[in-house]
Every structure is written in C-alpha cells, then in structure tokens.
Coordinates of C-alpha atoms in Angstrom, one line a residue:
Chain A
M37 CA 21.0 -27.3 12.3
T38 CA 21.6 -29.2 9.1
Q39 CA 20.6 -28.0 5.6
T40 CA 18.1 -30.9 5.4
A41 CA 16.4 -29.9 8.6
L42 CA 16.1 -26.3 7.4
D43 CA 14.7 -27.4 4.1
D44 CA 12.1 -29.5 5.8
L45 CA 11.1 -26.6 8.1
E46 CA 11.0 -24.3 5.1
A47 CA 8.4 -26.6 3.4
F48 CA 6.5 -26.6 6.7
V49 CA 6.5 -22.7 6.7
L50 CA 4.9 -22.7 3.3
E51 CA 2.2 -25.1 4.7
L52 CA 1.7 -22.8 7.7
N53 CA 1.2 -19.9 5.2
G54 CA -1.4 -22.0 3.5
V55 CA -3.6 -22.6 6.5
S56 CA -3.2 -19.0 7.6
A57 CA -4.3 -17.8 4.1
E58 CA -7.4 -20.1 4.3
A59 CA -8.4 -18.5 7.5
I60 CA -7.8 -14.9 6.5
L61 CA -8.9 -14.5 2.9
P62 CA -12.6 -15.1 3.3
L63 CA -12.6 -12.3 5.9
F64 CA -10.6 -9.7 3.8
R65 CA -12.9 -6.9 2.6
A66 CA -15.8 -8.7 4.3
E67 CA -17.5 -8.9 7.7
N68 CA -14.7 -9.8 10.1
D69 CA -15.9 -9.1 13.6
L70 CA -13.7 -6.0 14.0
Q71 CA -13.0 -5.1 17.7
D72 CA -10.9 -2.6 19.6
K73 CA -8.4 -4.3 21.9
G74 CA -6.7 -1.0 22.8
T75 CA -6.9 1.2 25.8
P76 CA -9.2 4.2 25.6
G77 CA -7.8 6.7 23.1
A78 CA -5.4 4.2 21.7
Y79 CA -7.3 2.4 19.0
D80 CA -5.9 -1.1 18.4
P81 CA -8.0 -3.1 16.0
V82 CA -8.2 -6.9 15.9
T83 CA -10.5 -9.1 13.7
A84 CA -11.6 -12.6 13.6
A85 CA -9.1 -13.0 10.8
D86 CA -6.2 -12.3 13.1
R87 CA -7.5 -14.7 15.7
R88 CA -8.5 -17.5 13.3
A89 CA -5.2 -17.4 11.4
E90 CA -3.1 -17.5 14.6
A91 CA -5.2 -20.4 15.9
A92 CA -4.8 -22.3 12.6
I93 CA -1.0 -21.8 12.6
R94 CA -0.7 -22.8 16.3
H95 CA -2.9 -25.9 15.7
L96 CA -0.7 -27.1 12.8
I97 CA 2.5 -26.4 14.8
E98 CA 1.2 -28.3 17.8
S99 CA 0.1 -31.3 15.8
R100 CA 3.4 -31.5 13.9
F101 CA 6.0 -30.3 16.5
P102 CA 4.4 -30.6 20.0
E103 CA 7.7 -29.8 21.6
H104 CA 8.2 -26.5 19.9
G105 CA 7.4 -23.2 21.6
V106 CA 5.1 -20.4 20.2
I107 CA 5.0 -16.7 20.7
G108 CA 2.1 -15.0 18.9
E109 CA 0.5 -11.5 18.9
E110 CA -3.0 -12.7 19.7
Y111 CA -2.6 -15.7 22.0
G112 CA 0.6 -15.1 23.9
E113 CA 3.5 -17.5 24.8
D114 CA 3.7 -21.3 25.1
R115 CA 7.0 -23.0 25.9
S116 CA 9.0 -19.9 24.9
D117 CA 12.2 -21.5 26.4
A118 CA 12.0 -24.5 24.0
E119 CA 14.9 -25.3 21.6
F120 CA 12.6 -24.2 18.7
V121 CA 10.2 -21.3 19.1
W122 CA 7.8 -19.9 16.5
V123 CA 7.2 -16.2 16.5
L124 CA 3.9 -15.2 14.8
D125 CA 2.0 -12.2 13.6
P126 CA -1.0 -13.6 11.6
I127 CA -1.8 -10.1 10.2
D128 CA 0.9 -7.5 10.4
G129 CA -0.9 -4.3 9.3
T130 CA -4.4 -5.0 10.7
R131 CA -5.1 -1.3 10.0
A132 CA -4.4 -1.8 6.3
F133 CA -6.4 -5.0 6.4
I134 CA -9.6 -3.3 7.8
A135 CA -9.2 -0.5 5.3
G136 CA -9.2 -3.1 2.4
L137 CA -5.6 -2.3 1.4
P138 CA -3.5 -5.3 0.2
V139 CA -0.3 -4.4 2.0
W140 CA -0.9 -6.4 5.3
S141 CA 1.2 -9.6 5.6
T142 CA 1.5 -12.8 7.6
L143 CA 4.8 -13.0 9.6
I144 CA 6.0 -16.5 10.6
G145 CA 9.5 -16.8 12.2
L146 CA 11.4 -19.6 13.8
R147 CA 14.1 -19.3 16.5
H148 CA 16.6 -22.1 17.1
R149 CA 18.3 -21.7 20.5
G150 CA 17.3 -18.0 20.6
T151 CA 18.5 -17.2 17.0
P152 CA 16.2 -16.5 14.1
V153 CA 16.9 -19.2 11.5
L154 CA 13.8 -19.1 9.2
G155 CA 11.1 -16.6 8.4
S156 CA 8.4 -15.7 5.9
I157 CA 6.5 -12.6 4.9
G158 CA 3.3 -13.8 3.2
Q159 CA 0.7 -11.8 1.3
P160 CA -2.0 -14.3 0.4
F161 CA -4.3 -11.8 -1.4
L162 CA -1.4 -11.3 -3.9
G163 CA -0.4 -15.0 -3.6
E164 CA 3.2 -14.1 -2.5
I165 CA 5.5 -15.7 0.2
Y166 CA 8.9 -14.0 0.7
I167 CA 10.9 -16.7 2.6
G168 CA 14.5 -16.9 3.8
S169 CA 16.6 -19.1 6.0
A170 CA 19.9 -19.1 7.9
A171 CA 21.1 -21.5 5.2
G172 CA 21.5 -18.4 3.0
R173 CA 18.6 -18.9 0.7
A174 CA 15.9 -16.3 0.2
R175 CA 13.2 -16.6 -2.5
L176 CA 9.8 -15.3 -3.5
V177 CA 7.3 -18.1 -3.9
T178 CA 4.1 -17.3 -6.0
R179 CA 1.4 -19.3 -7.7
A180 CA 3.4 -18.9 -10.9
G181 CA 6.7 -20.3 -9.5
E182 CA 9.6 -18.9 -7.5
R183 CA 12.6 -16.6 -7.9
P184 CA 15.6 -15.7 -5.7
L185 CA 15.4 -12.6 -3.5
V186 CA 18.4 -10.3 -3.7
T187 CA 18.6 -6.8 -2.1
R188 CA 19.8 -3.9 -4.2
K189 CA 23.5 -3.2 -3.3
G190 CA 25.8 -0.2 -3.6
V191 CA 23.1 2.4 -3.3
E192 CA 24.3 5.8 -2.0
L193 CA 22.3 7.5 0.7
E194 CA 21.1 10.3 -1.5
A195 CA 19.8 7.8 -4.1
A196 CA 18.0 5.6 -1.6
L197 CA 14.3 4.8 -1.6
I198 CA 13.2 4.7 2.1
A199 CA 10.0 3.7 3.9
T200 CA 8.2 3.8 7.2
T201 CA 4.6 3.1 8.2
D202 CA 3.4 6.3 9.9
P203 CA 5.8 8.9 11.3
E204 CA 3.1 10.8 13.1
A205 CA 1.7 7.8 14.9
C206 CA 4.7 5.5 15.4
F207 CA 7.6 7.9 16.3
N208 CA 8.2 10.1 19.3
S209 CA 9.2 13.7 18.6
R210 CA 13.0 12.9 18.6
Q211 CA 12.4 9.9 16.3
A212 CA 10.2 12.1 14.0
R213 CA 13.0 14.7 13.7
A214 CA 15.5 11.9 12.8
W215 CA 13.1 10.5 10.2
T216 CA 12.7 14.0 8.7
A217 CA 16.5 14.4 8.5
L218 CA 16.7 11.0 6.8
R219 CA 14.0 12.0 4.3
R220 CA 16.0 15.1 3.4
S221 CA 19.1 13.0 2.9
T222 CA 17.5 10.5 0.5
R223 CA 15.6 10.4 -2.8
L224 CA 12.2 9.2 -2.1
A225 CA 10.0 8.0 0.9
R226 CA 7.0 5.7 0.9
L227 CA 4.6 5.3 3.8
G228 CA 2.0 2.9 5.1
C229 CA 3.3 -0.5 4.3
D230 CA 4.2 -2.2 7.7
A231 CA 6.1 -5.4 7.1
Y232 CA 5.3 -5.6 3.4
A233 CA 8.0 -2.9 3.0
Y234 CA 10.6 -5.4 4.5
A235 CA 9.7 -7.8 1.6
M236 CA 10.4 -4.9 -0.9
V237 CA 13.9 -4.5 0.6
A238 CA 14.5 -8.2 0.2
A239 CA 13.3 -8.0 -3.4
G240 CA 15.5 -5.0 -4.1
T241 CA 12.8 -2.4 -5.0
L242 CA 13.1 -0.5 -1.7
D243 CA 16.5 0.3 -0.1
V244 CA 15.7 1.2 3.5
V245 CA 12.9 0.6 6.1
V246 CA 12.9 2.5 9.4
E247 CA 10.5 1.6 12.2
A248 CA 10.3 2.2 16.0
G249 CA 8.7 0.4 19.0
L250 CA 8.3 -3.0 17.3
K251 CA 7.3 -6.1 19.1
C252 CA 9.3 -9.3 18.4
W253 CA 6.5 -10.7 16.2
D254 CA 6.6 -7.5 14.1
I255 CA 10.1 -8.0 12.9
E256 CA 11.7 -11.4 13.8
A257 CA 10.3 -13.3 10.7
A258 CA 12.0 -10.7 8.5
V259 CA 15.5 -11.2 9.8
P260 CA 16.4 -14.4 7.9
V261 CA 14.7 -13.1 4.8
I262 CA 16.6 -9.9 4.7
E263 CA 19.9 -11.4 5.7
A264 CA 19.7 -14.3 3.2
A265 CA 18.9 -11.7 0.5
G266 CA 22.1 -9.9 1.3
G267 CA 20.6 -7.1 3.4
R268 CA 21.4 -5.8 6.8
I269 CA 19.1 -5.4 9.8
G270 CA 19.9 -3.8 13.2
D271 CA 18.7 -1.1 15.6
W272 CA 19.0 2.7 15.0
S273 CA 22.5 2.7 16.4
G274 CA 23.7 -0.1 14.0
R275 CA 23.7 -2.8 16.8
P276 CA 22.2 -6.2 16.3
L277 CA 18.5 -6.5 17.2
G278 CA 17.5 -7.9 20.5
R279 CA 15.0 -10.7 20.9
T280 CA 12.2 -8.2 21.9
G281 CA 11.9 -6.0 18.8
G282 CA 12.5 -2.3 19.4
D283 CA 13.7 0.4 16.9
V284 CA 14.8 -1.1 13.6
V285 CA 16.6 -0.2 10.4
L286 CA 16.7 -2.6 7.4
A287 CA 18.9 -1.8 4.5
G288 CA 20.0 -3.4 1.2
D289 CA 23.6 -3.6 2.4
A290 CA 25.8 -2.9 5.4
A291 CA 27.2 0.4 4.0
L292 CA 23.8 1.9 3.5
H293 CA 22.7 0.6 6.9
A294 CA 25.6 2.5 8.5
A295 CA 24.9 5.7 6.5
V296 CA 21.2 5.6 7.6
C297 CA 22.2 5.1 11.3
A298 CA 24.6 8.0 11.1
V299 CA 21.8 10.3 10.0
L300 CA 19.4 9.0 12.6
Q301 CA 22.0 9.5 15.3
S302 CA 23.3 12.9 14.0
P303 CA 22.6 16.1 16.0
S304 CA 20.2 17.4 13.3
G305 CA 18.4 14.0 13.4
T306 CA 18.3 13.8 17.2
Chain B
M131 CA -25.9 10.9 -23.3
T132 CA -28.0 7.8 -23.6
Q133 CA -27.6 4.8 -21.4
T134 CA -26.5 2.7 -24.4
A135 CA -23.8 5.2 -25.4
L136 CA -22.5 5.1 -21.8
D137 CA -22.5 1.3 -21.8
D138 CA -20.6 1.2 -25.0
L139 CA -18.0 3.6 -23.7
E140 CA -17.8 1.6 -20.4
A141 CA -16.8 -1.5 -22.5
F142 CA -14.2 0.7 -24.3
V143 CA -12.8 1.8 -20.9
L144 CA -12.2 -1.8 -20.0
E145 CA -10.4 -2.3 -23.3
L146 CA -8.2 0.8 -22.6
N147 CA -7.4 -0.7 -19.2
G148 CA -6.3 -3.9 -21.0
V149 CA -3.8 -2.2 -23.4
S150 CA -2.5 -0.1 -20.5
A151 CA -1.9 -3.2 -18.4
E152 CA -0.1 -4.9 -21.2
A153 CA 2.3 -2.0 -21.4
I154 CA 2.9 -1.6 -17.7
L155 CA 3.0 -5.1 -16.2
P156 CA 6.2 -6.4 -17.9
L157 CA 8.0 -3.3 -16.4
F158 CA 6.7 -3.6 -12.8
R159 CA 9.4 -4.8 -10.5
A160 CA 11.7 -4.9 -13.5
E161 CA 14.1 -2.6 -15.5
N162 CA 11.9 0.3 -16.5
D163 CA 14.2 3.2 -17.6
L164 CA 13.5 5.2 -14.5
Q165 CA 14.2 9.0 -15.0
D166 CA 13.7 12.2 -13.1
K167 CA 11.5 14.7 -14.8
G168 CA 11.5 17.1 -11.8
T169 CA 13.4 20.3 -11.2
P170 CA 16.6 20.1 -9.1
G171 CA 15.6 19.2 -5.5
A172 CA 12.1 18.1 -6.5
Y173 CA 12.4 14.5 -7.5
D174 CA 9.6 13.5 -10.0
P175 CA 10.1 10.0 -11.3
V176 CA 8.8 8.8 -14.6
T177 CA 9.4 5.4 -16.2
A178 CA 9.0 3.7 -19.6
A179 CA 5.8 2.1 -18.2
D180 CA 4.2 5.5 -17.7
R181 CA 5.1 6.6 -21.2
R182 CA 4.3 3.3 -23.0
A183 CA 0.9 2.9 -21.2
E184 CA -0.2 6.5 -22.1
A185 CA 0.9 6.0 -25.7
A186 CA -1.0 2.8 -25.9
I187 CA -4.2 4.3 -24.5
R188 CA -3.9 7.4 -26.8
H189 CA -3.3 5.2 -29.8
L190 CA -6.5 3.1 -29.1
I191 CA -8.6 6.3 -28.5
E192 CA -7.3 7.9 -31.7
S193 CA -8.0 4.8 -33.8
R194 CA -11.5 4.4 -32.4
F195 CA -12.6 8.0 -31.7
P196 CA -10.4 10.3 -33.7
E197 CA -12.7 13.3 -32.9
H198 CA -12.2 12.9 -29.1
G199 CA -9.8 15.0 -27.1
V200 CA -7.1 13.7 -24.7
I201 CA -5.4 15.2 -21.7
G202 CA -2.6 13.0 -20.2
E203 CA 0.0 13.4 -17.6
E204 CA 2.9 12.4 -19.9
Y205 CA 2.0 13.7 -23.4
G206 CA -0.1 16.8 -22.7
E207 CA -3.3 18.0 -24.4
D208 CA -4.9 17.2 -27.8
R209 CA -8.3 18.7 -28.8
S210 CA -9.1 19.5 -25.2
D211 CA -12.1 21.5 -26.3
A212 CA -13.8 18.5 -28.0
E213 CA -17.2 17.3 -27.0
F214 CA -15.6 14.2 -25.4
V215 CA -12.2 14.5 -23.7
W216 CA -10.3 11.7 -22.1
V217 CA -8.3 12.5 -19.0
L218 CA -5.4 10.0 -18.3
D219 CA -2.9 9.2 -15.7
P220 CA -1.3 5.9 -16.8
I221 CA 0.4 5.3 -13.5
D222 CA -0.9 7.3 -10.6
G223 CA 1.6 6.6 -7.8
T224 CA 4.8 6.2 -9.9
R225 CA 6.6 6.4 -6.5
A226 CA 4.8 3.3 -5.3
F227 CA 5.4 1.7 -8.7
I228 CA 9.2 2.2 -8.6
A229 CA 9.3 0.9 -5.0
G230 CA 7.6 -2.3 -6.1
L231 CA 4.4 -1.6 -4.1
P232 CA 1.1 -2.7 -5.7
V233 CA -0.9 0.4 -4.8
W234 CA -0.3 2.4 -7.9
S235 CA -3.2 2.6 -10.4
T236 CA -4.2 3.6 -13.9
L237 CA -6.7 6.4 -14.1
I238 CA -8.9 6.8 -17.2
G239 CA -11.7 9.5 -17.1
L240 CA -14.0 10.8 -19.8
R241 CA -15.6 14.3 -19.9
H242 CA -18.7 15.0 -21.9
R243 CA -19.1 18.8 -22.5
G244 CA -16.9 19.5 -19.6
T245 CA -18.6 17.1 -17.1
P246 CA -17.0 13.8 -15.9
V247 CA -19.3 11.0 -17.1
L248 CA -17.2 7.9 -16.9
G249 CA -14.1 6.8 -15.1
S250 CA -12.0 3.9 -13.9
I251 CA -9.3 3.2 -11.3
G252 CA -7.4 0.1 -12.6
Q253 CA -4.8 -2.0 -10.7
P254 CA -3.7 -4.6 -13.2
F255 CA -1.2 -6.3 -10.9
L256 CA -4.2 -7.2 -8.7
G257 CA -6.4 -7.7 -11.7
E258 CA -8.9 -5.0 -10.5
I259 CA -10.8 -2.3 -12.4
Y260 CA -13.1 0.0 -10.3
I261 CA -15.4 1.6 -12.8
G262 CA -18.3 4.0 -12.6
S263 CA -20.5 6.2 -14.8
A264 CA -22.9 9.1 -14.7
A265 CA -25.6 6.5 -15.4
G266 CA -25.3 5.6 -11.7
R267 CA -23.6 2.3 -12.0
A268 CA -20.3 1.5 -10.2
R269 CA -18.7 -1.9 -10.1
L270 CA -15.5 -3.7 -9.4
V271 CA -14.4 -5.9 -12.4
T272 CA -11.9 -8.6 -11.6
R273 CA -10.7 -11.8 -13.4
A274 CA -13.2 -13.7 -11.2
G275 CA -16.3 -11.6 -12.1
E276 CA -17.8 -8.3 -10.9
R277 CA -19.7 -6.8 -8.0
P278 CA -21.4 -3.5 -7.3
L279 CA -19.4 -0.8 -5.6
V280 CA -21.2 0.9 -2.7
T281 CA -19.7 3.3 -0.2
R282 CA -20.1 2.9 3.5
K283 CA -22.9 5.2 4.7
G284 CA -23.8 6.8 8.0
V285 CA -20.3 6.7 9.6
E286 CA -19.8 9.3 12.3
L287 CA -16.7 11.4 12.1
E288 CA -15.1 9.8 15.2
A289 CA -15.5 6.3 13.7
A290 CA -14.2 7.2 10.2
L291 CA -11.2 5.5 8.6
I292 CA -9.3 8.3 6.7
A293 CA -6.4 8.3 4.3
T294 CA -3.9 10.6 2.6
T295 CA -0.8 9.9 0.6
D296 CA 2.0 11.8 2.3
P297 CA 1.3 14.7 4.7
E298 CA 4.9 15.8 4.9
A299 CA 5.4 16.0 1.2
C300 CA 2.0 17.0 -0.2
F301 CA 0.6 19.5 2.3
N302 CA 1.7 23.0 3.1
S303 CA 2.0 23.8 6.8
R304 CA -1.6 25.0 7.1
Q305 CA -2.9 21.9 5.4
A306 CA -0.7 19.7 7.6
R307 CA -2.2 21.2 10.7
A308 CA -5.7 20.7 9.2
W309 CA -4.8 17.0 8.5
T310 CA -3.5 16.5 12.1
A311 CA -6.8 18.0 13.4
L312 CA -8.7 15.6 11.2
R313 CA -6.6 12.6 12.4
R314 CA -7.4 13.5 16.0
S315 CA -11.1 13.7 15.2
T316 CA -11.3 10.3 13.5
R317 CA -10.6 6.6 14.3
L318 CA -7.7 5.6 12.1
A319 CA -5.5 7.0 9.3
R320 CA -3.7 5.2 6.5
L321 CA -1.0 6.7 4.3
G322 CA 0.7 6.1 1.0
C323 CA -2.0 4.9 -1.4
D324 CA -2.5 7.7 -3.9
A325 CA -5.6 7.0 -6.1
Y326 CA -6.0 3.4 -4.9
A327 CA -7.4 4.9 -1.7
Y328 CA -10.3 6.4 -3.8
A329 CA -11.1 2.9 -4.9
M330 CA -11.3 1.8 -1.3
V331 CA -13.8 4.6 -0.5
A332 CA -15.9 3.4 -3.5
A333 CA -15.7 -0.2 -2.2
G334 CA -16.7 0.9 1.3
T335 CA -13.6 -0.1 3.3
L336 CA -12.2 3.5 3.7
D337 CA -14.5 6.4 4.6
V338 CA -12.5 9.5 3.7
V339 CA -9.6 10.5 1.5
V340 CA -8.0 14.0 1.7
E341 CA -5.5 15.2 -0.8
A342 CA -4.1 18.6 -1.9
G343 CA -2.6 20.1 -5.0
L344 CA -3.9 17.5 -7.4
K345 CA -3.8 17.8 -11.2
C346 CA -7.0 17.0 -13.2
W347 CA -5.6 13.6 -14.2
D348 CA -5.0 12.7 -10.5
I349 CA -8.7 12.9 -9.6
E350 CA -11.1 13.3 -12.5
A351 CA -11.4 9.6 -13.3
A352 CA -12.5 8.9 -9.7
V353 CA -15.5 11.3 -9.7
P354 CA -18.0 9.1 -11.6
V355 CA -16.8 6.0 -9.6
I356 CA -17.3 7.7 -6.2
E357 CA -20.6 9.4 -7.1
A358 CA -22.1 6.3 -8.6
A359 CA -21.1 4.3 -5.5
G360 CA -23.0 6.8 -3.4
G361 CA -20.1 8.9 -2.1
R362 CA -19.4 12.6 -2.2
I363 CA -16.4 14.4 -3.7
G364 CA -15.6 18.1 -3.5
D365 CA -12.9 20.5 -2.4
W366 CA -11.8 21.2 1.3
S367 CA -14.6 23.8 1.6
G368 CA -17.3 21.4 0.4
R369 CA -17.7 23.1 -3.0
P370 CA -17.8 21.1 -6.3
L371 CA -14.4 20.3 -7.8
G372 CA -13.2 22.5 -10.6
R373 CA -11.9 21.0 -13.9
T374 CA -8.3 21.5 -12.9
G375 CA -7.9 19.4 -9.8
G376 CA -6.9 21.2 -6.6
D377 CA -7.5 20.2 -3.0
V378 CA -9.9 17.3 -2.7
V379 CA -12.0 15.5 -0.1
L380 CA -13.8 12.2 -0.9
A381 CA -16.2 10.7 1.6
G382 CA -18.7 7.8 1.8
D383 CA -21.7 10.2 2.1
A384 CA -22.5 13.9 2.1
A385 CA -22.9 14.2 5.9
L386 CA -19.4 12.8 6.5
H387 CA -18.0 15.0 3.7
A388 CA -19.5 18.1 5.4
A389 CA -18.1 17.0 8.8
V390 CA -14.6 16.5 7.4
C391 CA -14.7 19.9 5.7
A392 CA -15.8 21.5 9.0
V393 CA -12.7 20.1 10.7
L394 CA -10.4 21.1 7.8
Q395 CA -11.7 24.7 7.9
S396 CA -11.9 25.0 11.7
P397 CA -9.5 27.4 13.5
S398 CA -7.6 24.5 15.1
G399 CA -7.3 22.9 11.7
T400 CA -6.3 26.1 9.9

C-alpha cells in the first residue's frame, strides 16, 4: 500500500468515527433499549447504541468502498476474504457504557491482505480518536488539535503501570494466578478500562495491558496504533497475535513485553 | 442552616472546583512530579497536582472563611473543631490520574457541627461537577448547563449494577469473599473508578458501590450528593457512617442498600 492510499484511508477512519459518534452519544446515559444477548447466567448486554453505530459505520463503508469486507461484533461477516476487510466493535466496553462510565470506546480496524494496517480507538464523549497506521504514524486527534502518540520506553518491570479489565470475570484460574504474579512484580495496577487502556499505552501513561479471550474486534484496531506508537503487542507467550484475537499482552516496548510474558509463563504465574 | 446560606456555600463550592481544576488540568497526562509517599512495599503515589490543588482550595477557603476548619488528604487538619469544617481530597484516584485515565475526581465536602451538609464530586477533564446539599437538591453542573441528579429506584438485587475499585488491593480476605458473594447475586460489576462511581450512583446509571477502609476525605463529600439524589449511604452493616470513613455501601435506595448489606453479612459472604 502506498503512503497516499493509507493517508486517504486514515481520513476515512476519522469520518467513520464521526458517524459512529453521532449514533452513540444521544444514547449515552440515556434510554438505550438495553437487552441481554447472553446465554442464561452469562449476562451480555447490548444496546441500540451498539447496533445503530455499527449499522452507520457499515453503511458508510458500503457506500464508499462496496468491494471491502466487514467483520463486526453486532452484525457478523460480509466478504471477509476481500483484499480490504474492516474489523469493528462499535462500543468496546458496553458494560462501562451502560454504567455511565466514559471509558468505553469505538474500535475500527482495517486489514489489507490479512494484515492490520490501520486502526482507531475513539472515545467520542471525550472527543478523542487515537489512530495509527502501518505507515508508522500514530496520533491523538481531539477537538483542540492533534499530537503524536509515543509509548513510554525503557520502563523496568518493577516500575511498570499495568492494567486489565476484570480478573475475576475474564481470566480462568491459571490466568488469574498469572495476573496476581504480575501485579506483585509491578508497581501499580488499574482495572475496568477495556480497550481504552490500549489507548493509554499508546499515549505513554500506562505501560502494560493484559487481557484474555478476546475476539478479533476487541483488539485488531489497536495493533497499528500500538505498533506505530513504538509499543509491542503479542500473545501471553510473546508470539504474534493471530487473526482471531485470543490472549493478549500490550507493552510500551519489546523488552517490557518480554519481561511481562516471562512472569505470565513462570511456574508461580502458571 | 438556612436555605440561603446553603445556596451561597454551594456557589462557593463551584468556585473551589474552579481553582482546583486550574491547578490540576495542566498536570494531567503531563510531567507532574510523581512521588511515592507510601511505606516500602506499599506504593502510594502523590503528584504536584494533588498538592497544588489542595493548596489552592485551602487558600481560597482561608481568604473567604478564615474561621472555617479544613481537613485534607495532603496537608492535614486545621481548626477541625470549628463550626464549619471542609473535608478535601483534591484528587481521589491518584492511581487513575497517573495512568492517564479520566476517572479520578476532586472531592470537596462541608461539615456543619459535625454533619455533612454540602459536597461535590468534580471531574474537570470532563467538565463535570456532581453537587448536592442537605437542602435536598442534587445536580450535575457541566459547561453545557445543569440537570437534577436522581438515583435509580426500585432495582432488585439480581438486576443491580455494582462497582468497587480494586477487590484484590482494597479488601481483606473476608471482605473479598463478601464482594464475590455480592457479584454472584447481582447482574454486573464494574471496577476501577474510585469516587467517580459514587457520582454514577447519584446520576442513576450505577446502583451500588462497595468500598472498604476509606478515610473521611474519600467519602464525606459524596454523602450530601447521594442523599439529596434519593440514595442511601451507610456502612456494610447498614448503620450510618461515622466521621472517620471506614467500610461503605452506597445504593440507589434504602431497600437495595439493605439487600446488599444482607449479602455482605451473610455466612457465604463472610
């Protein structure tokens, strides 16, 4: 892909964030037709905001790039073997959304021939879009302007600020032990932020995020943002992520990523 | 206290939030002279933003009401036996603050003859002040205007959205078991939001917050906000809070508060 093609697609991603925000914001902290799409005992909330935002994003993609494929959390797969495939989670953190907490985000990623080349983490209530591309540029776009995104580098494990969403709900018992071992090896842990924590790694205020059991739409949009900001993303063993999500470690640099994986894989962690 | 006196003091609390925001915002997601005020092994971060904001709030109180007392997290007690005593936490959630997460808040409470009569939960990065008084008025003041705060009423325990900050770090083992029992009895739990979660109960998007080991400045400002919004606040046994903080349950109404306390005190919870 050429730089010009990526720049054009980046501008389009900002447009997609705009139509998504228009669909979501009137329903945040308001009546939003909350429903449970989970199986009995496994609550899985979805709202009209999730559905309307994904529909709005898909509509704009289909009108502009009818040949592109789309994979979305709410409406499934269309042309997922196309050269370009969009990977969408209109509201990552629906639980935060329904609780009124402004740490949900809109994830929009683009694959080219199977590889993530462009992605954004948008938080429209805050007016923030964290966006990055395989051309190596990552920036935070706000109403006030924009600035480059650069991860914090050279942080030792014992000084690291780490995050995960919900150890009790998202980790199995082996993963929970590994998380506890990681907490004990690091300075400070934060909880509850879903993909918004990825944006904090890109911006250099958090050093590590650890998650498990992700779907592709939970993580793929973050890959170009983190990598272009200088960070490292892979699985809990340090291997590259597959195209289906899974267990994920993000870190500000490769050395910290390796140190985190070593703890997660150590006998005390496993 | 007369309604007029409370109204004047409410206007003053908005002013205090303003000087605090001016001190904090330039240091959010920026160099902020982060230091550790904890004992070895117990990391307790403090920044120039905490110190400057509390100094700015104290300065304005002392210039306007020199006879009032002040109790603050960073600079201790002055005239704490005065008729009016301010109880301050300039940045509740310093851990969130240093991680770049916009869920910290500024807590400003006022006691009159030992009873909390006025309080605010401010989030200046979002431009929000949740404020309530013993006169029975609670409202959210934003740049765009204001609206009344009303808790969600009549929610059954099994449908409740609950929150706490960090079960692993803030609860002892008995409390952690009680929290797990509560999670299993309710619909959905959120983590990581410190006092900002109290504001969500006042606004009716969260139903319950459970915390343990709080200091007076972590909770007292929230009491008039929650009560004026129609909610209930007490300890884990359902008794009124003391003036020193402690273990706290906030709920949207008295029935849900009682139901939560029953789970927290049950044999499976304890």
